[in-house]
Short mmCIF file of N, CA and C in Angstrom, two decimals:
data_model
loop_
_atom_site.label_atom_id
_atom_site.label_comp_id
_atom_site.label_asym_id
_atom_site.label_seq_id
_atom_site.Cartn_x
_atom_site.Cartn_y
_atom_site.Cartn_z
N UNK M 92 59.67 -63.03 231.91
CA UNK M 92 60.11 -61.84 231.24
C UNK M 92 61.16 -61.10 232.04
N UNK M 93 61.08 -61.18 233.34
CA UNK M 93 61.85 -60.26 234.17
C UNK M 93 63.35 -60.33 233.98
N UNK M 94 63.95 -61.47 234.07
CA UNK M 94 65.41 -61.48 234.13
C UNK M 94 66.08 -61.61 232.78
N UNK M 95 65.41 -62.03 231.74
CA UNK M 95 66.11 -62.21 230.46
C UNK M 95 66.39 -60.89 229.75
N UNK M 96 65.79 -59.81 230.16
CA UNK M 96 66.04 -58.54 229.48
C UNK M 96 67.23 -57.80 230.07
N UNK M 97 67.39 -57.79 231.37
CA UNK M 97 68.48 -57.03 231.98
C UNK M 97 69.29 -57.86 232.97
N UNK M 98 68.84 -59.02 233.31
CA UNK M 98 69.54 -59.82 234.29
C UNK M 98 69.21 -59.42 235.72
N UNK M 99 68.37 -58.42 235.89
CA UNK M 99 68.01 -58.00 237.24
C UNK M 99 66.67 -58.62 237.62
N UNK M 100 66.49 -58.87 238.88
CA UNK M 100 65.22 -59.48 239.31
C UNK M 100 64.05 -58.51 239.18
N UNK M 101 62.87 -59.07 239.03
CA UNK M 101 61.65 -58.26 239.01
C UNK M 101 61.45 -57.63 240.38
N UNK M 102 60.75 -56.53 240.41
CA UNK M 102 60.41 -55.88 241.68
C UNK M 102 59.37 -56.74 242.39
N UNK M 103 59.64 -57.19 243.60
CA UNK M 103 58.69 -58.06 244.31
C UNK M 103 57.42 -57.34 244.76
N UNK M 104 57.37 -56.03 244.63
CA UNK M 104 56.22 -55.25 245.08
C UNK M 104 55.34 -54.78 243.92
N UNK M 105 55.61 -55.32 242.74
CA UNK M 105 54.81 -55.02 241.56
C UNK M 105 54.33 -56.32 240.93
N UNK M 106 53.19 -56.30 240.25
CA UNK M 106 52.68 -57.54 239.65
C UNK M 106 53.58 -58.03 238.53
N UNK M 107 53.62 -59.34 238.35
CA UNK M 107 54.43 -59.89 237.26
C UNK M 107 53.81 -59.58 235.90
N UNK M 108 54.66 -59.56 234.90
CA UNK M 108 54.21 -59.36 233.53
C UNK M 108 54.81 -60.45 232.65
N UNK M 109 54.07 -60.84 231.63
CA UNK M 109 54.52 -61.91 230.75
C UNK M 109 55.32 -61.40 229.56
N UNK M 110 55.08 -60.17 229.16
CA UNK M 110 55.79 -59.63 228.00
C UNK M 110 56.04 -58.14 228.23
N UNK M 111 57.00 -57.58 227.49
CA UNK M 111 57.33 -56.17 227.68
C UNK M 111 56.15 -55.24 227.39
N UNK M 112 56.02 -54.22 228.22
CA UNK M 112 55.01 -53.17 228.04
C UNK M 112 55.72 -51.83 228.06
N UNK M 113 55.12 -50.86 227.40
CA UNK M 113 55.59 -49.48 227.44
C UNK M 113 54.47 -48.62 228.02
N UNK M 114 54.78 -47.38 228.25
CA UNK M 114 53.77 -46.45 228.78
C UNK M 114 52.57 -46.36 227.85
N UNK M 115 52.78 -46.58 226.57
CA UNK M 115 51.68 -46.51 225.61
C UNK M 115 50.60 -47.56 225.89
N UNK M 116 50.91 -48.58 226.67
CA UNK M 116 49.91 -49.59 227.04
C UNK M 116 48.78 -48.98 227.87
N UNK M 117 49.00 -47.80 228.41
CA UNK M 117 47.99 -47.12 229.20
C UNK M 117 46.91 -46.46 228.33
N UNK M 118 47.20 -46.28 227.05
CA UNK M 118 46.27 -45.59 226.16
C UNK M 118 44.92 -46.29 226.08
N UNK M 119 44.90 -47.59 226.24
CA UNK M 119 43.64 -48.34 226.16
C UNK M 119 42.69 -47.96 227.29
N UNK M 120 43.21 -47.31 228.32
CA UNK M 120 42.39 -46.98 229.49
C UNK M 120 42.07 -45.48 229.58
N UNK M 121 42.09 -44.80 228.46
CA UNK M 121 41.75 -43.37 228.45
C UNK M 121 40.37 -43.19 229.07
N UNK M 122 40.27 -42.29 230.02
CA UNK M 122 39.00 -42.02 230.69
C UNK M 122 38.71 -42.94 231.86
N UNK M 123 39.48 -44.00 232.03
CA UNK M 123 39.30 -44.94 233.13
C UNK M 123 40.45 -44.75 234.11
N UNK M 124 40.18 -44.21 235.28
CA UNK M 124 41.21 -44.02 236.30
C UNK M 124 40.98 -44.93 237.50
N UNK M 125 40.22 -45.98 237.30
CA UNK M 125 39.87 -46.88 238.39
C UNK M 125 40.86 -48.03 238.57
N UNK M 126 40.37 -49.14 239.10
CA UNK M 126 41.23 -50.28 239.42
C UNK M 126 42.00 -50.86 238.23
N UNK M 127 41.37 -50.89 237.06
CA UNK M 127 42.09 -51.43 235.88
C UNK M 127 43.27 -50.52 235.52
N UNK M 128 43.06 -49.21 235.61
CA UNK M 128 44.14 -48.24 235.37
C UNK M 128 45.27 -48.47 236.37
N UNK M 129 44.91 -48.62 237.63
CA UNK M 129 45.89 -48.84 238.70
C UNK M 129 46.74 -50.07 238.40
N UNK M 130 46.09 -51.19 238.13
CA UNK M 130 46.81 -52.43 237.89
C UNK M 130 47.67 -52.34 236.63
N UNK M 131 47.14 -51.74 235.59
CA UNK M 131 47.92 -51.60 234.35
C UNK M 131 49.14 -50.72 234.56
N UNK M 132 49.00 -49.64 235.33
CA UNK M 132 50.15 -48.78 235.62
C UNK M 132 51.22 -49.55 236.39
N UNK M 133 50.81 -50.37 237.34
CA UNK M 133 51.77 -51.18 238.09
C UNK M 133 52.47 -52.19 237.19
N UNK M 134 51.71 -52.81 236.28
CA UNK M 134 52.31 -53.77 235.35
C UNK M 134 53.29 -53.07 234.41
N UNK M 135 52.92 -51.91 233.93
CA UNK M 135 53.83 -51.14 233.08
C UNK M 135 55.10 -50.78 233.85
N UNK M 136 54.96 -50.40 235.12
CA UNK M 136 56.13 -50.08 235.94
C UNK M 136 57.04 -51.29 236.07
N UNK M 137 56.46 -52.45 236.31
CA UNK M 137 57.27 -53.67 236.41
C UNK M 137 58.00 -53.95 235.11
N UNK M 138 57.28 -53.83 234.01
CA UNK M 138 57.89 -54.10 232.71
C UNK M 138 59.04 -53.13 232.43
N UNK M 139 58.81 -51.86 232.69
CA UNK M 139 59.86 -50.87 232.46
C UNK M 139 61.06 -51.13 233.37
N UNK M 140 60.80 -51.49 234.62
CA UNK M 140 61.89 -51.84 235.53
C UNK M 140 62.68 -53.01 234.95
N UNK M 141 61.98 -54.05 234.52
CA UNK M 141 62.65 -55.24 234.00
C UNK M 141 63.39 -54.97 232.70
N UNK M 142 63.02 -53.92 232.00
CA UNK M 142 63.72 -53.53 230.78
C UNK M 142 64.92 -52.64 231.08
N UNK M 143 65.19 -52.43 232.37
CA UNK M 143 66.34 -51.62 232.76
C UNK M 143 66.07 -50.13 232.68
N UNK M 144 64.81 -49.73 232.87
CA UNK M 144 64.40 -48.33 232.77
C UNK M 144 63.78 -47.86 234.09
N UNK M 145 64.59 -47.76 235.16
CA UNK M 145 64.02 -47.40 236.46
C UNK M 145 63.40 -46.02 236.50
N UNK M 146 63.94 -45.05 235.77
CA UNK M 146 63.34 -43.71 235.75
C UNK M 146 61.93 -43.74 235.19
N UNK M 147 61.74 -44.48 234.11
CA UNK M 147 60.41 -44.61 233.53
C UNK M 147 59.49 -45.44 234.43
N UNK M 148 60.05 -46.42 235.12
CA UNK M 148 59.25 -47.21 236.07
C UNK M 148 58.71 -46.32 237.18
N UNK M 149 59.54 -45.40 237.67
CA UNK M 149 59.10 -44.46 238.71
C UNK M 149 57.95 -43.60 238.19
N UNK M 150 58.06 -43.13 236.96
CA UNK M 150 56.98 -42.32 236.39
C UNK M 150 55.68 -43.12 236.29
N UNK M 151 55.79 -44.40 235.99
CA UNK M 151 54.59 -45.23 235.88
C UNK M 151 54.00 -45.52 237.26
N UNK M 152 54.84 -45.67 238.27
CA UNK M 152 54.32 -45.80 239.64
C UNK M 152 53.58 -44.53 240.02
N UNK M 153 54.10 -43.37 239.61
CA UNK M 153 53.38 -42.11 239.83
C UNK M 153 51.97 -42.19 239.27
N UNK M 154 51.84 -42.74 238.08
CA UNK M 154 50.52 -42.85 237.45
C UNK M 154 49.60 -43.73 238.28
N UNK M 155 50.14 -44.80 238.83
CA UNK M 155 49.31 -45.68 239.68
C UNK M 155 48.77 -44.90 240.89
N UNK M 156 49.59 -44.03 241.46
CA UNK M 156 49.14 -43.21 242.59
C UNK M 156 48.01 -42.26 242.21
N UNK M 157 47.84 -42.00 240.91
CA UNK M 157 46.78 -41.10 240.46
C UNK M 157 45.45 -41.80 240.25
N UNK M 158 45.40 -43.11 240.43
CA UNK M 158 44.15 -43.85 240.24
C UNK M 158 43.10 -43.41 241.24
N UNK M 159 41.86 -43.49 240.83
CA UNK M 159 40.73 -43.13 241.68
C UNK M 159 40.21 -44.41 242.33
N UNK M 160 40.63 -44.64 243.56
CA UNK M 160 40.29 -45.87 244.27
C UNK M 160 39.64 -45.57 245.61
N UNK M 161 38.79 -46.49 246.06
CA UNK M 161 38.10 -46.32 247.34
C UNK M 161 38.87 -46.97 248.49
N UNK M 162 39.67 -47.98 248.18
CA UNK M 162 40.46 -48.65 249.22
C UNK M 162 40.11 -50.10 249.41
N UNK M 163 38.97 -50.54 248.85
CA UNK M 163 38.55 -51.93 249.05
C UNK M 163 38.62 -52.76 247.77
N UNK M 164 39.22 -52.23 246.73
CA UNK M 164 39.31 -52.94 245.46
C UNK M 164 40.23 -54.15 245.59
N UNK M 165 39.90 -55.25 244.92
CA UNK M 165 40.77 -56.44 244.94
C UNK M 165 42.19 -56.13 244.46
N UNK M 166 42.31 -55.21 243.51
CA UNK M 166 43.64 -54.85 243.00
C UNK M 166 44.51 -54.25 244.11
N UNK M 167 43.89 -53.49 245.00
CA UNK M 167 44.64 -52.90 246.12
C UNK M 167 44.96 -53.94 247.18
N UNK M 168 44.09 -54.90 247.32
CA UNK M 168 44.35 -55.96 248.28
C UNK M 168 45.54 -56.79 247.80
N UNK M 169 45.56 -57.10 246.51
CA UNK M 169 46.67 -57.87 245.94
C UNK M 169 47.94 -57.05 245.82
N UNK M 170 47.81 -55.77 245.47
CA UNK M 170 48.96 -54.89 245.23
C UNK M 170 48.71 -53.55 245.93
N UNK M 171 49.07 -53.48 247.23
CA UNK M 171 48.84 -52.24 247.99
C UNK M 171 49.49 -51.03 247.33
N UNK M 172 49.03 -49.86 247.72
CA UNK M 172 49.61 -48.63 247.18
C UNK M 172 51.13 -48.77 247.11
N UNK M 173 51.74 -48.36 246.01
CA UNK M 173 53.12 -48.76 245.71
C UNK M 173 54.24 -47.97 246.38
N UNK M 174 54.08 -47.62 247.62
CA UNK M 174 55.18 -46.98 248.33
C UNK M 174 56.38 -47.92 248.43
N UNK M 175 56.14 -49.20 248.72
CA UNK M 175 57.23 -50.18 248.80
C UNK M 175 57.91 -50.33 247.44
N UNK M 176 57.12 -50.39 246.39
CA UNK M 176 57.69 -50.51 245.05
C UNK M 176 58.56 -49.29 244.73
N UNK M 177 58.09 -48.11 245.09
CA UNK M 177 58.85 -46.89 244.82
C UNK M 177 60.19 -46.94 245.54
N UNK M 178 60.16 -47.29 246.81
CA UNK M 178 61.42 -47.37 247.58
C UNK M 178 62.34 -48.43 246.99
N UNK M 179 61.75 -49.57 246.63
CA UNK M 179 62.55 -50.68 246.10
C UNK M 179 63.23 -50.28 244.79
N UNK M 180 62.51 -49.64 243.89
CA UNK M 180 63.08 -49.22 242.61
C UNK M 180 64.24 -48.25 242.84
N UNK M 181 64.03 -47.26 243.70
CA UNK M 181 65.09 -46.28 243.94
C UNK M 181 66.31 -46.93 244.61
N UNK M 182 66.09 -47.93 245.43
CA UNK M 182 67.18 -48.57 246.17
C UNK M 182 67.89 -49.66 245.38
N UNK M 183 67.26 -50.21 244.36
CA UNK M 183 67.81 -51.37 243.68
C UNK M 183 68.24 -51.15 242.24
N UNK M 184 68.10 -49.95 241.74
CA UNK M 184 68.51 -49.73 240.36
C UNK M 184 70.04 -49.86 240.26
N UNK M 185 70.48 -50.26 239.07
CA UNK M 185 71.91 -50.38 238.82
C UNK M 185 72.49 -48.99 238.59
N UNK M 186 73.73 -48.80 238.97
CA UNK M 186 74.36 -47.48 238.89
C UNK M 186 74.34 -46.88 237.49
N UNK M 187 74.43 -47.71 236.46
CA UNK M 187 74.48 -47.18 235.10
C UNK M 187 73.09 -46.97 234.48
N UNK M 188 72.03 -47.21 235.25
CA UNK M 188 70.67 -47.02 234.75
C UNK M 188 70.16 -45.62 235.11
N UNK M 189 69.61 -44.93 234.13
CA UNK M 189 69.14 -43.56 234.35
C UNK M 189 67.94 -43.55 235.28
N UNK M 190 68.02 -42.71 236.29
CA UNK M 190 66.91 -42.56 237.22
C UNK M 190 66.50 -41.09 237.35
N UNK M 191 67.30 -40.19 236.79
CA UNK M 191 67.02 -38.78 236.97
C UNK M 191 67.29 -38.36 238.40
N UNK M 192 66.54 -37.39 238.88
CA UNK M 192 66.66 -36.94 240.26
C UNK M 192 65.27 -37.06 240.90
N UNK M 193 64.96 -38.22 241.48
CA UNK M 193 63.63 -38.41 242.06
C UNK M 193 63.27 -37.37 243.13
N UNK M 194 64.25 -36.94 243.90
CA UNK M 194 63.94 -35.94 244.93
C UNK M 194 63.38 -34.67 244.30
N UNK M 195 64.05 -34.19 243.29
CA UNK M 195 63.61 -32.98 242.59
C UNK M 195 62.29 -33.24 241.88
N UNK M 196 62.17 -34.40 241.26
CA UNK M 196 60.93 -34.75 240.55
C UNK M 196 59.73 -34.68 241.49
N UNK M 197 59.84 -35.32 242.67
CA UNK M 197 58.72 -35.34 243.59
C UNK M 197 58.47 -33.98 244.22
N UNK M 198 59.51 -33.20 244.43
CA UNK M 198 59.34 -31.82 244.91
C UNK M 198 58.51 -31.04 243.91
N UNK M 199 58.87 -31.12 242.65
CA UNK M 199 58.12 -30.40 241.61
C UNK M 199 56.71 -30.94 241.48
N UNK M 200 56.57 -32.26 241.53
CA UNK M 200 55.24 -32.87 241.42
C UNK M 200 54.34 -32.38 242.56
N UNK M 201 54.85 -32.42 243.78
CA UNK M 201 54.05 -32.02 244.94
C UNK M 201 53.66 -30.55 244.91
N UNK M 202 54.52 -29.72 244.37
CA UNK M 202 54.25 -28.28 244.40
C UNK M 202 53.54 -27.75 243.16
N UNK M 203 53.30 -28.64 242.21
CA UNK M 203 52.62 -28.21 240.98
C UNK M 203 51.44 -29.11 240.62
N UNK M 204 50.92 -29.78 241.60
CA UNK M 204 49.84 -30.75 241.38
C UNK M 204 48.56 -30.05 240.92
N UNK M 205 47.84 -30.72 240.04
CA UNK M 205 46.55 -30.23 239.56
C UNK M 205 45.48 -31.28 239.85
N UNK M 206 44.24 -30.91 239.65
CA UNK M 206 43.13 -31.84 239.84
C UNK M 206 43.20 -32.94 238.78
N UNK M 207 42.59 -34.06 239.02
CA UNK M 207 41.67 -34.42 240.11
C UNK M 207 42.43 -34.92 241.35
N UNK M 208 41.76 -34.88 242.48
CA UNK M 208 42.27 -35.35 243.76
C UNK M 208 43.61 -34.69 244.11
N UNK M 209 43.65 -33.40 243.88
CA UNK M 209 44.89 -32.64 244.03
C UNK M 209 45.54 -32.81 245.40
N UNK M 210 44.78 -32.63 246.47
CA UNK M 210 45.37 -32.69 247.81
C UNK M 210 45.96 -34.07 248.11
N UNK M 211 45.20 -35.10 247.82
CA UNK M 211 45.69 -36.46 248.07
C UNK M 211 46.94 -36.74 247.25
N UNK M 212 46.89 -36.42 245.98
CA UNK M 212 48.04 -36.69 245.12
C UNK M 212 49.26 -35.86 245.53
N UNK M 213 49.03 -34.65 246.04
CA UNK M 213 50.13 -33.82 246.54
C UNK M 213 50.82 -34.51 247.72
N UNK M 214 50.03 -35.00 248.67
CA UNK M 214 50.64 -35.64 249.84
C UNK M 214 51.29 -36.97 249.50
N UNK M 215 50.75 -37.67 248.51
CA UNK M 215 51.44 -38.88 248.04
C UNK M 215 52.78 -38.52 247.42
N UNK M 216 52.81 -37.44 246.66
CA UNK M 216 54.07 -37.00 246.06
C UNK M 216 55.08 -36.62 247.14
N UNK M 217 54.62 -35.92 248.20
CA UNK M 217 55.52 -35.61 249.30
C UNK M 217 55.98 -36.89 250.00
N UNK M 218 55.09 -37.88 250.09
CA UNK M 218 55.49 -39.16 250.67
C UNK M 218 56.60 -39.82 249.87
N UNK M 219 56.49 -39.77 248.55
CA UNK M 219 57.53 -40.34 247.68
C UNK M 219 58.79 -39.49 247.72
N UNK M 220 58.63 -38.17 247.85
CA UNK M 220 59.77 -37.28 248.03
C UNK M 220 60.58 -37.70 249.25
N UNK M 221 59.87 -37.98 250.34
CA UNK M 221 60.55 -38.43 251.57
C UNK M 221 61.35 -39.69 251.29
N UNK M 222 60.76 -40.64 250.58
CA UNK M 222 61.47 -41.88 250.25
C UNK M 222 62.71 -41.58 249.41
N UNK M 223 62.58 -40.68 248.44
CA UNK M 223 63.72 -40.33 247.60
C UNK M 223 64.83 -39.68 248.41
N UNK M 224 64.47 -38.82 249.35
CA UNK M 224 65.47 -38.17 250.21
C UNK M 224 66.25 -39.21 251.00
N UNK M 225 65.57 -40.26 251.45
CA UNK M 225 66.23 -41.28 252.26
C UNK M 225 67.01 -42.28 251.43
N UNK M 226 66.44 -42.67 250.29
CA UNK M 226 67.09 -43.68 249.45
C UNK M 226 68.24 -43.11 248.63
N UNK M 227 68.14 -41.85 248.27
CA UNK M 227 69.13 -41.20 247.40
C UNK M 227 69.57 -39.88 248.04
N UNK M 228 70.25 -39.95 249.19
CA UNK M 228 70.54 -38.72 249.94
C UNK M 228 71.45 -37.73 249.22
N UNK M 229 72.16 -38.16 248.20
CA UNK M 229 73.04 -37.25 247.48
C UNK M 229 72.33 -36.47 246.38
N UNK M 230 71.08 -36.81 246.12
CA UNK M 230 70.32 -36.09 245.10
C UNK M 230 69.89 -34.74 245.69
N UNK M 231 70.19 -33.64 245.01
CA UNK M 231 69.86 -32.32 245.56
C UNK M 231 68.40 -31.92 245.32
N UNK M 232 67.92 -31.11 246.22
CA UNK M 232 66.61 -30.47 246.04
C UNK M 232 66.75 -29.37 245.01
N UNK M 233 65.64 -28.84 244.55
CA UNK M 233 65.65 -27.65 243.72
C UNK M 233 65.61 -26.47 244.68
N UNK M 234 66.77 -26.06 245.14
CA UNK M 234 66.87 -24.99 246.15
C UNK M 234 66.30 -23.68 245.63
N UNK M 235 66.48 -23.42 244.35
CA UNK M 235 65.97 -22.16 243.79
C UNK M 235 64.45 -22.11 243.89
N UNK M 236 63.79 -23.21 243.56
CA UNK M 236 62.33 -23.23 243.68
C UNK M 236 61.92 -23.06 245.13
N UNK M 237 62.60 -23.74 246.05
CA UNK M 237 62.27 -23.62 247.46
C UNK M 237 62.36 -22.16 247.91
N UNK M 238 63.40 -21.46 247.48
CA UNK M 238 63.57 -20.05 247.85
C UNK M 238 62.57 -19.15 247.14
N UNK M 239 62.46 -19.30 245.82
CA UNK M 239 61.60 -18.41 245.04
C UNK M 239 60.13 -18.52 245.43
N UNK M 240 59.70 -19.72 245.75
CA UNK M 240 58.29 -19.95 246.04
C UNK M 240 58.00 -20.13 247.53
N UNK M 241 59.02 -19.89 248.36
CA UNK M 241 58.88 -20.02 249.82
C UNK M 241 58.24 -21.35 250.21
N UNK M 242 58.77 -22.41 249.65
CA UNK M 242 58.25 -23.76 249.91
C UNK M 242 58.96 -24.33 251.13
N UNK M 243 58.18 -24.83 252.04
CA UNK M 243 58.71 -25.50 253.22
C UNK M 243 58.59 -27.00 253.00
N UNK M 244 59.72 -27.71 252.99
CA UNK M 244 59.67 -29.16 252.84
C UNK M 244 58.98 -29.74 254.07
N UNK M 245 58.02 -30.63 253.88
CA UNK M 245 57.25 -31.12 255.03
C UNK M 245 58.00 -32.15 255.86
N UNK M 246 57.66 -32.17 257.13
CA UNK M 246 58.23 -33.17 258.04
C UNK M 246 57.55 -34.52 257.81
N UNK M 247 58.18 -35.57 258.32
CA UNK M 247 57.58 -36.90 258.27
C UNK M 247 56.20 -36.89 258.92
N UNK M 248 56.11 -36.20 260.05
CA UNK M 248 54.85 -36.17 260.79
C UNK M 248 53.74 -35.49 259.99
N UNK M 249 54.09 -34.41 259.29
CA UNK M 249 53.08 -33.70 258.49
C UNK M 249 52.61 -34.57 257.32
N UNK M 250 53.54 -35.26 256.68
CA UNK M 250 53.15 -36.18 255.60
C UNK M 250 52.21 -37.24 256.15
N UNK M 251 52.59 -37.86 257.26
CA UNK M 251 51.77 -38.91 257.86
C UNK M 251 50.38 -38.39 258.19
N UNK M 252 50.31 -37.24 258.85
CA UNK M 252 49.02 -36.69 259.27
C UNK M 252 48.11 -36.40 258.07
N UNK M 253 48.67 -35.88 257.01
CA UNK M 253 47.85 -35.58 255.84
C UNK M 253 47.42 -36.84 255.11
N UNK M 254 48.30 -37.83 255.02
CA UNK M 254 47.89 -39.10 254.42
C UNK M 254 46.81 -39.78 255.27
N UNK M 255 46.92 -39.63 256.57
CA UNK M 255 45.90 -40.21 257.47
C UNK M 255 44.57 -39.48 257.31
N UNK M 256 44.64 -38.18 257.13
CA UNK M 256 43.44 -37.35 257.02
C UNK M 256 42.71 -37.57 255.69
N UNK M 257 43.42 -37.65 254.58
CA UNK M 257 42.75 -37.70 253.28
C UNK M 257 43.08 -38.93 252.44
N UNK M 258 43.99 -39.77 252.93
CA UNK M 258 44.36 -40.96 252.17
C UNK M 258 43.35 -42.09 252.32
N UNK M 259 43.63 -43.17 251.65
CA UNK M 259 42.80 -44.37 251.77
C UNK M 259 42.96 -44.96 253.17
N UNK M 260 42.01 -45.76 253.61
CA UNK M 260 42.16 -46.41 254.92
C UNK M 260 43.47 -47.19 254.99
N UNK M 261 44.26 -46.89 256.01
CA UNK M 261 45.53 -47.58 256.22
C UNK M 261 46.70 -47.04 255.40
N UNK M 262 46.45 -46.06 254.54
CA UNK M 262 47.53 -45.55 253.68
C UNK M 262 48.65 -44.91 254.48
N UNK M 263 48.31 -44.09 255.45
CA UNK M 263 49.34 -43.40 256.24
C UNK M 263 50.21 -44.41 256.98
N UNK M 264 49.59 -45.44 257.52
CA UNK M 264 50.34 -46.46 258.24
C UNK M 264 51.26 -47.23 257.28
N UNK M 265 50.75 -47.53 256.09
CA UNK M 265 51.58 -48.20 255.08
C UNK M 265 52.78 -47.32 254.72
N UNK M 266 52.51 -46.04 254.46
CA UNK M 266 53.61 -45.13 254.13
C UNK M 266 54.64 -45.10 255.25
N UNK M 267 54.19 -44.96 256.48
CA UNK M 267 55.12 -44.89 257.61
C UNK M 267 55.94 -46.17 257.72
N UNK M 268 55.31 -47.30 257.53
CA UNK M 268 56.00 -48.60 257.60
C UNK M 268 57.13 -48.66 256.56
N UNK M 269 56.89 -48.10 255.40
CA UNK M 269 57.89 -48.09 254.33
C UNK M 269 58.91 -46.97 254.56
N UNK M 270 58.46 -45.82 255.00
CA UNK M 270 59.31 -44.63 255.11
C UNK M 270 60.27 -44.68 256.28
N UNK M 271 59.84 -45.19 257.39
CA UNK M 271 60.71 -45.16 258.58
C UNK M 271 61.95 -46.03 258.40
N UNK M 272 61.85 -47.26 257.88
CA UNK M 272 63.09 -48.01 257.62
C UNK M 272 63.99 -47.29 256.62
N UNK M 273 63.39 -46.60 255.64
CA UNK M 273 64.19 -45.88 254.66
C UNK M 273 64.99 -44.77 255.32
N UNK M 274 64.45 -44.16 256.37
CA UNK M 274 65.15 -43.07 257.03
C UNK M 274 66.29 -43.57 257.90
N UNK M 275 66.29 -44.85 258.22
CA UNK M 275 67.38 -45.42 259.03
C UNK M 275 68.56 -45.85 258.17
N UNK M 276 68.31 -46.09 256.90
CA UNK M 276 69.38 -46.62 256.06
C UNK M 276 69.59 -45.76 254.93
#
């Protein structure tokens, strides 16, 4: 499915899909935020990416980050938390494909997070914000929100420490492994 729709390769950090999926494929999992939800969100992200919709793929990766996981699920072993996929999508989209402004998106997501798992999801959003800042350095922050709400953008160290404190086992290290190369390039 991957290359015949847009000619671009599938994301190597997302599971393969056999046929196109849309976000509506998630409806079958209403009330289920566990491993099946996680895997389906990743598959939807891959499908959307392969359809030439990187902005929608990013939103679907966001949904995967919202899954309620313990850290030892087979789905996570096969497909680790999608920080690599997020970086890859932002770095590999074609110039004419709509991506929106991921930096602003993650800033808003992190500062307006609601339950469930609010703190963890907030720090994951800041982790993705960091990736967006590095992958897309020309994308502006929402300066007005930062000023109006006295928001301090977090340092790499603060993101790492919070992911280590409340994330899944090994999550902070995975994020750092993905984030540090992004900050060099």
